[in-house]
Tab-separated table of C-alpha atoms (C1' of nucleotides) in Angstrom:
chain	number	residue	atom	x	y	z
A	1	UNK	CA	-78.760	94.974	73.515
A	2	UNK	CA	-82.065	94.463	71.888
A	3	UNK	CA	-85.146	95.339	73.752
A	4	UNK	CA	-88.961	95.337	73.319
A	5	UNK	CA	-90.763	98.854	72.058
A	6	UNK	CA	-92.123	99.315	75.515
A	7	UNK	CA	-88.504	99.126	77.204
A	8	UNK	CA	-87.201	101.598	74.303
A	9	UNK	CA	-90.204	104.222	75.112
A	10	UNK	CA	-89.780	103.788	78.926
A	11	UNK	CA	-85.821	104.437	77.866
A	12	UNK	CA	-86.978	107.733	76.301
A	13	UNK	CA	-88.958	108.914	79.466
A	14	UNK	CA	-86.177	108.025	81.741
A	15	UNK	CA	-84.251	109.943	79.699
A	16	UNK	CA	-86.646	112.969	80.054
A	17	UNK	CA	-86.414	112.370	83.828
A	18	UNK	CA	-82.579	111.962	83.962
A	19	UNK	CA	-82.123	115.793	82.695
A	20	UNK	CA	-84.410	117.021	85.658
A	21	UNK	CA	-82.058	115.388	88.026
A	22	UNK	CA	-79.834	117.743	88.631
A	23	UNK	CA	-80.017	121.052	90.865
A	24	UNK	CA	-78.294	122.966	88.250
A	25	UNK	CA	-80.338	121.849	85.513
A	26	UNK	CA	-83.838	122.581	87.352
A	27	UNK	CA	-82.648	126.221	88.201
A	28	UNK	CA	-81.523	126.541	84.445
A	29	UNK	CA	-85.462	125.626	83.457
A	30	UNK	CA	-86.613	127.956	86.407
A	31	UNK	CA	-84.884	130.948	84.713
A	32	UNK	CA	-85.787	129.925	81.255
A	33	UNK	CA	-89.519	129.645	82.795
A	34	UNK	CA	-89.035	133.612	82.708
A	35	UNK	CA	-88.256	133.968	79.160
A	36	UNK	CA	-85.662	133.503	76.584
A	37	UNK	CA	-82.035	134.050	77.889
A	38	UNK	CA	-78.827	133.910	76.788
A	39	UNK	CA	-75.941	131.353	77.434
A	40	UNK	CA	-74.045	133.321	79.381
A	41	UNK	CA	-76.737	135.548	80.842
A	42	UNK	CA	-77.951	131.545	82.770
A	43	UNK	CA	-74.467	130.540	83.475
A	44	UNK	CA	-74.039	134.138	85.458
A	45	UNK	CA	-77.638	133.782	86.695
A	46	UNK	CA	-76.925	130.081	88.048
A	47	UNK	CA	-73.409	130.621	88.973
A	48	UNK	CA	-71.812	128.073	86.232
A	49	UNK	CA	-68.689	128.211	84.061
A	50	UNK	CA	-69.895	129.246	80.473
A	51	UNK	CA	-68.728	125.810	79.373
A	52	UNK	CA	-70.378	123.713	82.360
A	53	UNK	CA	-73.739	125.483	81.565
A	54	UNK	CA	-73.123	125.291	77.601
A	55	UNK	CA	-73.367	121.416	78.646
A	56	UNK	CA	-76.073	120.908	80.950
A	57	UNK	CA	-78.493	123.347	78.748
A	58	UNK	CA	-77.651	120.683	76.141
A	59	UNK	CA	-78.565	118.099	77.731
A	60	UNK	CA	-81.763	119.772	78.391
A	61	UNK	CA	-82.103	120.179	74.650
A	62	UNK	CA	-81.466	116.571	74.106
A	63	UNK	CA	-84.291	115.654	76.380
A	64	UNK	CA	-86.659	117.786	74.195
A	65	UNK	CA	-87.336	120.205	77.404
A	66	UNK	CA	-85.389	123.459	75.894
A	67	UNK	CA	-85.148	124.741	72.361
A	68	UNK	CA	-82.318	127.162	71.020
A	69	UNK	CA	-82.204	129.875	68.407
A	70	UNK	CA	-79.541	131.799	67.117
A	71	UNK	CA	-79.631	135.629	66.782
A	72	UNK	CA	-75.941	136.917	65.008
A	73	UNK	CA	-73.585	135.551	67.394
A	74	UNK	CA	-76.072	134.992	70.452
A	75	UNK	CA	-77.560	131.738	71.053
A	76	UNK	CA	-80.741	131.770	73.176
A	77	UNK	CA	-82.401	129.212	75.025
A	78	UNK	CA	-85.996	128.721	75.776
A	79	UNK	CA	-88.711	126.236	77.269
A	80	UNK	CA	-89.806	123.856	74.551
A	81	UNK	CA	-93.502	124.542	75.532
A	82	UNK	CA	-95.928	125.294	78.511
A	83	UNK	CA	-95.908	121.539	79.267
A	84	UNK	CA	-92.546	121.779	80.795
A	85	UNK	CA	-93.551	123.765	83.229
A	86	UNK	CA	-96.637	121.306	83.879
A	87	UNK	CA	-93.808	118.925	84.309
A	88	UNK	CA	-91.827	120.606	87.018
A	89	UNK	CA	-95.009	121.383	88.660
A	90	UNK	CA	-95.723	118.284	89.089
A	91	UNK	CA	-92.055	117.214	90.353
A	92	UNK	CA	-92.739	119.759	92.983
A	93	UNK	CA	-95.973	118.812	94.058
A	94	UNK	CA	-94.758	115.132	94.712
A	95	UNK	CA	-92.125	116.000	96.214
A	96	UNK	CA	-93.236	118.514	98.652
A	97	UNK	CA	-95.872	115.567	99.766
A	98	UNK	CA	-93.699	112.846	100.196
A	99	UNK	CA	-90.062	113.706	100.525
A	100	UNK	CA	-89.060	114.285	104.145
A	101	UNK	CA	-86.152	116.539	103.336
A	102	UNK	CA	-88.066	118.711	101.208
A	103	UNK	CA	-90.287	119.163	103.795
A	104	UNK	CA	-88.270	119.899	106.676
A	105	UNK	CA	-86.207	122.731	104.595
A	106	UNK	CA	-89.463	124.302	103.815
A	107	UNK	CA	-91.002	124.410	107.103
A	108	UNK	CA	-87.687	125.644	108.650
A	109	UNK	CA	-86.685	128.864	106.177
A	110	UNK	CA	-89.764	129.445	103.847
A	111	UNK	CA	-92.470	129.012	106.844
A	112	UNK	CA	-90.689	131.120	109.076
A	113	UNK	CA	-91.084	134.352	105.962
A	114	UNK	CA	-94.570	133.924	105.565
A	115	UNK	CA	-96.968	132.329	108.273
A	116	UNK	CA	-99.941	133.346	105.609
A	117	UNK	CA	-101.658	131.328	103.500
A	118	UNK	CA	-100.464	132.035	100.021
A	119	UNK	CA	-102.979	133.423	97.338
A	120	UNK	CA	-104.284	130.975	94.933
A	121	UNK	CA	-104.579	132.255	91.099
A	122	UNK	CA	-108.359	131.998	90.918
A	123	UNK	CA	-108.095	134.520	94.550
A	124	UNK	CA	-105.997	136.896	92.613
A	125	UNK	CA	-107.911	137.007	89.615
A	126	UNK	CA	-110.809	137.749	91.144
A	127	UNK	CA	-109.207	140.415	93.882
A	128	UNK	CA	-107.956	142.227	90.759
A	129	UNK	CA	-111.135	142.055	89.151
A	130	UNK	CA	-112.614	143.803	92.472
A	131	UNK	CA	-110.281	146.158	92.373
A	132	UNK	CA	-108.709	145.471	96.125
A	133	UNK	CA	-105.071	144.426	95.658
A	134	UNK	CA	-101.892	145.762	93.970
A	135	UNK	CA	-100.186	142.886	92.674
A	136	UNK	CA	-96.561	143.314	92.961
A	137	UNK	CA	-93.646	141.706	90.817
A	138	UNK	CA	-90.424	142.071	92.879
A	139	UNK	CA	-88.265	139.886	89.882
A	140	UNK	CA	-85.811	142.204	87.906
A	141	UNK	CA	-86.514	144.625	85.409
A	142	UNK	CA	-85.644	142.418	81.988
A	143	UNK	CA	-87.183	139.288	83.444
A	144	UNK	CA	-90.582	141.501	84.174
A	145	UNK	CA	-90.334	143.310	80.595
A	146	UNK	CA	-89.852	139.559	79.058
A	147	UNK	CA	-93.462	138.949	80.524
A	148	UNK	CA	-95.874	139.639	83.726
A	149	UNK	CA	-98.955	139.621	84.808
A	150	UNK	CA	-101.591	141.800	83.655
A	151	UNK	CA	-101.589	145.255	85.815
A	152	UNK	CA	-98.604	144.282	88.267
A	153	UNK	CA	-96.442	146.799	89.204
A	154	UNK	CA	-92.740	146.007	89.009
A	155	UNK	CA	-90.244	146.918	91.826
A	156	UNK	CA	-87.646	144.797	91.953
A	157	UNK	CA	-86.537	143.314	95.675
A	158	UNK	CA	-83.245	145.295	96.453
A	159	UNK	CA	-85.325	148.754	95.224
A	160	UNK	CA	-88.647	148.094	97.304
A	161	UNK	CA	-87.664	150.025	100.667
A	162	UNK	CA	-86.648	153.112	98.003
A	163	UNK	CA	-89.978	152.768	96.606
A	164	UNK	CA	-92.435	151.961	99.185
A	165	UNK	CA	-94.009	155.241	98.339
A	166	UNK	CA	-95.213	153.764	94.931
A	167	UNK	CA	-97.721	151.346	96.963
A	168	UNK	CA	-100.631	152.678	98.365
A	169	UNK	CA	-100.589	151.175	102.202
A	170	UNK	CA	-104.698	150.495	102.336
A	171	UNK	CA	-104.367	148.225	99.534
A	172	UNK	CA	-103.543	144.763	100.536
A	173	UNK	CA	-100.258	143.537	98.204
A	174	UNK	CA	-100.041	140.221	96.510
A	175	UNK	CA	-96.557	139.622	95.524
A	176	UNK	CA	-94.932	137.060	93.218
A	177	UNK	CA	-91.735	136.252	91.222
A	178	UNK	CA	-89.960	133.195	89.431
A	179	UNK	CA	-91.767	130.230	91.266
A	180	UNK	CA	-92.679	128.374	94.409
A	181	UNK	CA	-89.161	128.547	95.944
A	182	UNK	CA	-88.647	131.983	94.439
A	183	UNK	CA	-86.862	133.746	97.385
A	184	UNK	CA	-87.953	137.264	96.396
A	185	UNK	CA	-91.569	137.118	96.951
A	186	UNK	CA	-91.017	135.884	101.074
A	187	UNK	CA	-88.539	138.421	101.025
A	188	UNK	CA	-90.847	141.194	99.968
A	189	UNK	CA	-93.881	139.725	102.075
A	190	UNK	CA	-91.701	139.661	104.995
A	191	UNK	CA	-90.566	143.557	104.585
A	192	UNK	CA	-93.848	144.815	103.951
A	193	UNK	CA	-95.652	143.006	106.916
A	194	UNK	CA	-92.591	144.299	108.811
A	195	UNK	CA	-93.843	147.829	107.720
A	196	UNK	CA	-97.046	147.213	109.130
A	197	UNK	CA	-98.646	146.889	105.494
A	198	UNK	CA	-100.794	144.060	104.367
A	199	UNK	CA	-98.972	141.480	101.952
A	200	UNK	CA	-99.434	137.817	100.930
A	201	UNK	CA	-97.642	135.826	98.199
A	202	UNK	CA	-99.414	134.116	95.072
A	203	UNK	CA	-98.792	130.708	95.237
A	204	UNK	CA	-96.430	130.447	92.681
A	205	UNK	CA	-94.693	132.579	90.236
A	206	UNK	CA	-94.589	133.619	86.615
A	207	UNK	CA	-94.424	130.561	84.762
A	208	UNK	CA	-96.787	128.662	86.266
A	209	UNK	CA	-99.441	131.351	85.542
A	210	UNK	CA	-98.274	131.505	81.987
A	211	UNK	CA	-98.382	127.667	81.627
A	212	UNK	CA	-102.166	127.870	83.379
A	213	UNK	CA	-102.694	129.821	79.944
A	214	UNK	CA	-103.508	132.896	81.969
A	215	UNK	CA	-103.349	136.334	80.360
A	216	UNK	CA	-99.616	137.603	79.998
A	217	UNK	CA	-98.369	141.199	79.570
A	218	UNK	CA	-95.185	142.570	77.666
A	219	UNK	CA	-93.001	145.644	78.280
A	220	UNK	CA	-91.339	145.473	74.718
B	1	UNK	CA	-70.192	122.422	100.820
B	2	UNK	CA	-73.272	124.670	101.799
B	3	UNK	CA	-75.934	125.991	99.908
B	4	UNK	CA	-79.036	128.090	100.377
B	5	UNK	CA	-82.545	126.834	101.001
B	6	UNK	CA	-83.502	127.018	97.579
B	7	UNK	CA	-80.389	124.880	96.069
B	8	UNK	CA	-81.387	122.154	98.877
B	9	UNK	CA	-85.173	122.126	97.596
B	10	UNK	CA	-83.785	122.208	94.159
B	11	UNK	CA	-81.218	118.989	95.037
B	12	UNK	CA	-84.819	117.098	96.581
B	13	UNK	CA	-86.539	117.657	93.429
B	14	UNK	CA	-83.439	116.535	91.245
B	15	UNK	CA	-83.124	113.482	93.585
B	16	UNK	CA	-86.666	112.516	93.054
B	17	UNK	CA	-86.199	113.100	89.342
B	18	UNK	CA	-83.421	110.735	89.238
B	19	UNK	CA	-85.126	108.046	90.607
B	20	UNK	CA	-87.155	107.774	87.399
B	21	UNK	CA	-84.601	108.292	85.429
B	22	UNK	CA	-84.126	104.372	84.738
B	23	UNK	CA	-86.369	102.484	82.850
B	24	UNK	CA	-86.598	99.130	85.222
B	25	UNK	CA	-87.595	101.919	87.756
B	26	UNK	CA	-90.182	103.323	85.374
B	27	UNK	CA	-91.223	99.578	84.891
B	28	UNK	CA	-91.305	99.008	88.490
B	29	UNK	CA	-93.611	101.696	88.927
B	30	UNK	CA	-96.019	100.715	86.306
B	31	UNK	CA	-96.375	97.368	88.162
B	32	UNK	CA	-96.723	98.933	91.356
B	33	UNK	CA	-99.796	100.643	89.699
B	34	UNK	CA	-101.471	97.834	89.565
B	35	UNK	CA	-101.242	97.136	93.360
B	36	UNK	CA	-99.246	95.885	95.951
B	37	UNK	CA	-96.406	93.201	95.456
B	38	UNK	CA	-93.817	91.478	96.906
B	39	UNK	CA	-90.101	91.934	95.971
B	40	UNK	CA	-89.513	88.686	93.793
B	41	UNK	CA	-92.659	88.838	92.093
B	42	UNK	CA	-91.505	92.609	91.137
B	43	UNK	CA	-87.968	91.133	90.185
B	44	UNK	CA	-89.405	87.942	87.547
B	45	UNK	CA	-92.361	90.607	86.042
B	46	UNK	CA	-89.351	93.127	84.963
B	47	UNK	CA	-87.000	90.711	84.584
B	48	UNK	CA	-84.121	91.615	87.174
B	49	UNK	CA	-82.259	89.684	89.931
B	50	UNK	CA	-83.511	89.586	92.967
B	51	UNK	CA	-80.881	91.965	94.873
B	52	UNK	CA	-80.935	94.103	91.836
B	53	UNK	CA	-84.979	94.753	91.869
B	54	UNK	CA	-84.053	95.502	96.017
B	55	UNK	CA	-81.982	98.223	95.275
B	56	UNK	CA	-84.396	99.691	92.842
B	57	UNK	CA	-87.120	100.062	94.832
B	58	UNK	CA	-84.997	100.740	97.975
B	59	UNK	CA	-83.582	103.888	95.872
B	60	UNK	CA	-87.514	104.570	94.810
B	61	UNK	CA	-88.737	104.581	98.782
B	62	UNK	CA	-85.477	106.799	99.514
B	63	UNK	CA	-87.038	109.424	96.689
B	64	UNK	CA	-90.743	109.097	98.522
B	65	UNK	CA	-92.046	107.560	95.293
B	66	UNK	CA	-93.327	104.379	96.741
B	67	UNK	CA	-93.689	102.762	100.287
B	68	UNK	CA	-93.303	98.937	101.862
B	69	UNK	CA	-95.051	97.151	104.408
B	70	UNK	CA	-93.516	93.690	106.351
B	71	UNK	CA	-95.667	90.741	106.270
B	72	UNK	CA	-93.924	87.784	107.702
B	73	UNK	CA	-91.229	86.924	105.651
B	74	UNK	CA	-92.576	89.255	102.816
B	75	UNK	CA	-92.061	92.692	102.613
B	76	UNK	CA	-94.761	94.282	100.047
B	77	UNK	CA	-93.954	97.616	98.299
B	78	UNK	CA	-96.992	99.933	96.852
B	79	UNK	CA	-97.211	103.253	95.397
B	80	UNK	CA	-96.451	106.038	97.926
B	81	UNK	CA	-99.948	107.442	96.967
B	82	UNK	CA	-101.965	108.161	93.724
B	83	UNK	CA	-99.886	111.353	92.883
B	84	UNK	CA	-96.806	109.191	91.841
B	85	UNK	CA	-99.074	108.167	88.772
B	86	UNK	CA	-99.952	111.779	87.803
B	87	UNK	CA	-96.068	112.481	87.893
B	88	UNK	CA	-95.791	109.334	85.794
B	89	UNK	CA	-98.507	110.757	83.268
B	90	UNK	CA	-96.973	114.154	83.191
B	91	UNK	CA	-93.186	112.701	82.348
B	92	UNK	CA	-95.221	110.690	79.481
B	93	UNK	CA	-96.855	113.309	77.970
B	94	UNK	CA	-94.210	115.478	77.895
B	95	UNK	CA	-92.071	113.123	76.573
B	96	UNK	CA	-94.328	112.298	73.590
B	97	UNK	CA	-94.747	115.795	72.667
B	98	UNK	CA	-91.237	116.600	72.816
B	99	UNK	CA	-88.980	113.817	72.224
B	100	UNK	CA	-88.683	112.403	68.532
B	101	UNK	CA	-87.297	109.086	69.446
B	102	UNK	CA	-90.586	108.145	71.770
B	103	UNK	CA	-92.887	109.526	68.985
B	104	UNK	CA	-90.829	107.536	66.212
B	105	UNK	CA	-91.273	104.445	68.176
B	106	UNK	CA	-94.864	105.165	68.940
B	107	UNK	CA	-95.675	105.438	65.408
B	108	UNK	CA	-93.420	102.521	64.201
B	109	UNK	CA	-94.963	100.002	66.604
B	110	UNK	CA	-98.061	101.009	68.597
B	111	UNK	CA	-99.669	102.798	65.763
B	112	UNK	CA	-99.964	99.794	63.471
B	113	UNK	CA	-101.878	97.879	65.790
B	114	UNK	CA	-104.196	100.320	66.952
B	115	UNK	CA	-104.942	103.064	64.078
B	116	UNK	CA	-108.349	103.806	65.926
B	117	UNK	CA	-108.654	106.501	68.348
B	118	UNK	CA	-108.203	105.532	71.870
B	119	UNK	CA	-111.595	106.000	74.167
B	120	UNK	CA	-111.170	108.632	76.828
B	121	UNK	CA	-112.425	108.249	80.435
B	122	UNK	CA	-114.853	110.172	79.947
B	123	UNK	CA	-116.406	108.292	76.867
B	124	UNK	CA	-116.155	105.125	78.336
B	125	UNK	CA	-118.332	106.371	81.285
B	126	UNK	CA	-121.133	107.435	79.279
B	127	UNK	CA	-120.943	104.603	77.069
B	128	UNK	CA	-120.659	102.251	80.124
B	129	UNK	CA	-123.632	103.984	81.604
B	130	UNK	CA	-125.884	103.921	78.246
B	131	UNK	CA	-125.118	99.976	78.442
B	132	UNK	CA	-123.537	99.904	74.794
B	133	UNK	CA	-120.318	98.556	75.652
B	134	UNK	CA	-118.116	95.633	76.980
B	135	UNK	CA	-115.266	96.604	79.296
B	136	UNK	CA	-112.578	94.444	78.845
B	137	UNK	CA	-109.363	93.998	81.422
B	138	UNK	CA	-106.901	91.648	79.854
B	139	UNK	CA	-104.247	91.905	82.926
B	140	UNK	CA	-103.477	88.807	84.767
B	141	UNK	CA	-105.957	87.506	86.613
B	142	UNK	CA	-104.422	88.206	90.022
B	143	UNK	CA	-103.928	91.814	89.215
B	144	UNK	CA	-107.392	92.103	87.878
B	145	UNK	CA	-108.506	90.769	91.980
B	146	UNK	CA	-106.512	93.546	93.373
B	147	UNK	CA	-108.585	96.555	91.037
B	148	UNK	CA	-110.375	96.985	88.119
B	149	UNK	CA	-112.630	99.112	86.468
B	150	UNK	CA	-116.121	98.334	87.904
B	151	UNK	CA	-118.513	96.111	85.430
B	152	UNK	CA	-115.168	94.924	83.744
B	153	UNK	CA	-114.758	91.494	82.191
B	154	UNK	CA	-111.363	90.003	83.121
B	155	UNK	CA	-110.038	87.813	80.403
B	156	UNK	CA	-106.095	87.701	79.911
B	157	UNK	CA	-104.674	88.107	76.865
B	158	UNK	CA	-103.225	84.592	76.494
B	159	UNK	CA	-106.974	83.053	76.783
B	160	UNK	CA	-108.501	85.446	74.685
B	161	UNK	CA	-108.819	83.216	71.742
B	162	UNK	CA	-110.284	80.549	73.458
B	163	UNK	CA	-112.639	82.761	75.528
B	164	UNK	CA	-114.255	84.633	72.860
B	165	UNK	CA	-117.563	83.282	73.470
B	166	UNK	CA	-117.683	85.295	76.415
B	167	UNK	CA	-118.164	88.250	74.538
B	168	UNK	CA	-121.292	89.881	73.084
B	169	UNK	CA	-120.308	89.869	69.263
B	170	UNK	CA	-122.768	92.774	69.011
B	171	UNK	CA	-121.162	95.153	71.632
B	172	UNK	CA	-118.181	96.973	71.055
B	173	UNK	CA	-115.554	96.036	73.354
B	174	UNK	CA	-113.331	98.642	75.390
B	175	UNK	CA	-109.887	96.793	76.568
B	176	UNK	CA	-107.716	98.446	78.737
B	177	UNK	CA	-104.465	96.955	80.686
B	178	UNK	CA	-101.812	98.568	82.877
B	179	UNK	CA	-101.002	101.496	81.501
B	180	UNK	CA	-100.950	103.688	77.783
B	181	UNK	CA	-97.773	101.605	76.990
B	182	UNK	CA	-99.082	98.361	77.971
B	183	UNK	CA	-98.992	96.107	74.682
B	184	UNK	CA	-101.879	93.928	75.999
B	185	UNK	CA	-104.255	95.995	75.306
B	186	UNK	CA	-103.449	96.788	71.773
B	187	UNK	CA	-102.967	93.112	70.749
B	188	UNK	CA	-106.237	92.509	72.466
B	189	UNK	CA	-107.770	95.294	70.014
B	190	UNK	CA	-105.828	93.821	67.350
B	191	UNK	CA	-107.190	89.979	67.677
B	192	UNK	CA	-110.747	91.174	68.438
B	193	UNK	CA	-110.479	93.052	64.863
B	194	UNK	CA	-109.121	90.244	62.965
B	195	UNK	CA	-112.371	88.646	63.894
B	196	UNK	CA	-114.181	91.391	62.821
B	197	UNK	CA	-115.594	92.663	66.041
B	198	UNK	CA	-115.800	96.206	67.063
B	199	UNK	CA	-113.095	96.970	69.500
B	200	UNK	CA	-111.221	100.061	70.835
B	201	UNK	CA	-108.471	100.627	73.591
B	202	UNK	CA	-108.939	102.663	76.736
B	203	UNK	CA	-106.937	105.922	76.359
B	204	UNK	CA	-104.449	104.678	79.281
B	205	UNK	CA	-104.628	102.045	81.696
B	206	UNK	CA	-105.850	101.129	85.209
B	207	UNK	CA	-103.717	103.301	87.412
B	208	UNK	CA	-104.372	106.074	85.890
B	209	UNK	CA	-108.055	105.659	85.960
B	210	UNK	CA	-107.408	104.931	89.879
B	211	UNK	CA	-105.530	108.298	90.084
B	212	UNK	CA	-108.427	110.557	88.384
B	213	UNK	CA	-110.527	109.526	91.705
B	214	UNK	CA	-112.979	106.876	89.645
B	215	UNK	CA	-114.072	104.413	91.225
B	216	UNK	CA	-112.194	101.381	91.296
B	217	UNK	CA	-113.718	97.498	92.226
B	218	UNK	CA	-111.690	94.506	93.758
B	219	UNK	CA	-112.249	90.644	93.939
B	220	UNK	CA	-110.766	89.992	97.221
C	1	DT	C1'	-58.058	140.133	55.883
C	2	DT	C1'	-58.055	140.630	60.857
C	3	DT	C1'	-60.012	140.701	65.858
C	4	DA	C1'	-63.214	139.881	68.509
C	5	DC	C1'	-66.635	137.140	71.003
C	6	DA	C1'	-70.401	133.708	71.947
C	7	DA	C1'	-70.919	129.499	72.320
C	8	DT	C1'	-69.692	124.623	71.428
C	9	DC	C1'	-65.895	120.755	71.299
C	10	DA	C1'	-62.684	117.259	73.165
C	11	DA	C1'	-60.102	115.262	76.744
C	12	DG	C1'	-59.240	114.394	81.297
C	13	DT	C1'	-59.948	113.425	86.179
C	14	DA	C1'	-62.763	112.711	89.907
C	15	DA	C1'	-67.166	111.322	91.472
C	16	DT	C1'	-71.363	108.687	90.956
C	17	DC	C1'	-74.441	104.481	89.206
C	18	DT	C1'	-75.493	100.000	88.078
C	19	DA	C1'	-75.408	95.385	88.337
C	20	DT	C1'	-73.334	91.180	89.906
C	21	DT	C1'	-71.546	88.189	93.447
C	22	DG	C1'	-71.883	86.445	97.818
C	23	DA	C1'	-72.507	87.104	102.855
C	24	DT	C1'	-76.053	88.531	106.296
C	25	DT	C1'	-80.552	89.505	108.518
C	26	DG	C1'	-85.310	88.811	110.029
C	27	DA	C1'	-89.397	85.896	110.320
C	28	DA	C1'	-91.703	81.039	110.303
C	29	DG	C1'	-91.677	76.382	110.468
C	30	DT	C1'	-89.373	72.210	112.108
D	1	DA	C1'	-81.820	75.057	118.330
D	2	DC	C1'	-81.704	74.463	113.514
D	3	DT	C1'	-83.519	75.005	108.663
D	4	DT	C1'	-85.396	77.685	105.289
D	5	DC	C1'	-86.152	81.215	102.554
D	6	DA	C1'	-87.594	86.410	101.467
D	7	DA	C1'	-84.868	90.565	101.310
D	8	DT	C1'	-81.227	93.271	102.190
D	9	DC	C1'	-75.809	94.476	102.855
D	10	DA	C1'	-71.495	94.434	101.221
D	11	DA	C1'	-68.084	94.791	98.177
D	12	DT	C1'	-66.628	95.294	93.341
D	13	DA	C1'	-65.878	96.462	88.445
D	14	DG	C1'	-67.295	98.673	84.609
D	15	DA	C1'	-70.310	102.279	82.838
D	16	DT	C1'	-71.956	106.681	82.874
D	17	DT	C1'	-71.996	111.761	84.591
D	18	DA	C1'	-70.110	116.497	86.320
D	19	DC	C1'	-66.702	120.094	85.906
D	20	DT	C1'	-62.528	121.911	84.160
D	21	DT	C1'	-59.217	123.488	80.781
D	22	DG	C1'	-57.808	124.741	76.574
D	23	DA	C1'	-58.471	124.693	71.277
D	24	DT	C1'	-62.254	125.070	67.931
D	25	DT	C1'	-66.193	126.814	65.268
D	26	DG	C1'	-69.237	130.679	63.259
D	27	DT	C1'	-70.637	135.269	63.467
D	28	DA	C1'	-69.635	140.342	62.856
D	29	DA	C1'	-67.124	144.385	63.650
D	30	DA	C1'	-62.648	147.106	62.700
DNA sequence: TTTACAATCAAGTAATCTATTGATTGAAGT
DNA sequence: ACTTCAATCAATAGATTACTTGATTGTAAA
């Protein structure tokens, strides 16, 4: 079946879109947005069998969305570049705007937990500069270590109740985690407000911050 | 099969991505980017049977990418909003950057025809303001009528040879058509340069211009 | 070597997607 | 009412995709 150059190019684009066309692969990409990971770690986090995760990752690789490297007997996958996060953001925006189903879930589940306007990246930068807020990273420690917002405090969601003392009760907390639909940040904000503390959520998560070209700190 | 709110949302995103995951649907979207069209007109232009085109369009509608309205016995489809063009642009960018296959075709076919740097939208605006260039729209007349760049001259590609007299030979021509991979603009630039006339190509096409919020003129 | 283990590959089944065909619906015109 | 025609629906066969299982590859350590 021969086709013109335009059809061939469109088929290429379609292949990339199809690679994004499965919830498991989108979730793999969300985790890869936090930093490089081995296949087994990804499989466990997303709840897939090892073989299944491996095959999904290979589809993403064929589509040019992720890259990998071998180190000893481990193979580490990572996003091909920051542009992947931009594409995911565009997909999310479009879906939020015009897909009734997504909007319904968002209203039903997420709106309850956080009726306050999320903070934009620009706002956060301003507030940090004027020393008014604490930036709180509620992801697991290893993800924090691979990269986080400069000056952020890391308290994984599960430890938040026990470590409240580490947060100055008079400063507003701005919490973030993996991305716009990462549940951790919603839960953290709800928990803090339940204690009467001022808290809001960053509009999206770490990968979007990084893709926007803003500074990133690491712990290793 | 129950799943958390996040999985449900990701499944929604995946559905939108899958809707983009077929070359025929991408081509339908490209045509819809020029303006509203009936099902039969779309089917003919993309080379699909009526029933097949109808079904693809319905998939796009379920994904919230297009909308339609009935007028008499015709049903007209259109892009749901300008954001769809932004998503398509993001998909194109990502594919061009990281998909070897796309890059190979682009080099092999398109680079031959246009070794000159395409003109950005900003450049075009500047040059038009200083009166140095002729903006040439090489799409069919009906597409031009539904919306075009302000001040553009419409000469469909097939008529270009016969109507060369309408173009001032001393002014550079900037040609555009449906989008970044619309062949008309490439062919037009090649034909003009073969005549020894200065000509370049706008970096992408009409839908991207419109989605960028720049002014649009119509003929009806 | 042998052993261990991360990851991929290969094969098979169930589910989903694509395109065609012919029947059906809905709105105009006769 | 009847006809016409745009578009959708319904049913089907063929192709592609998803996930599982068990075998295989590649690297490191015993």
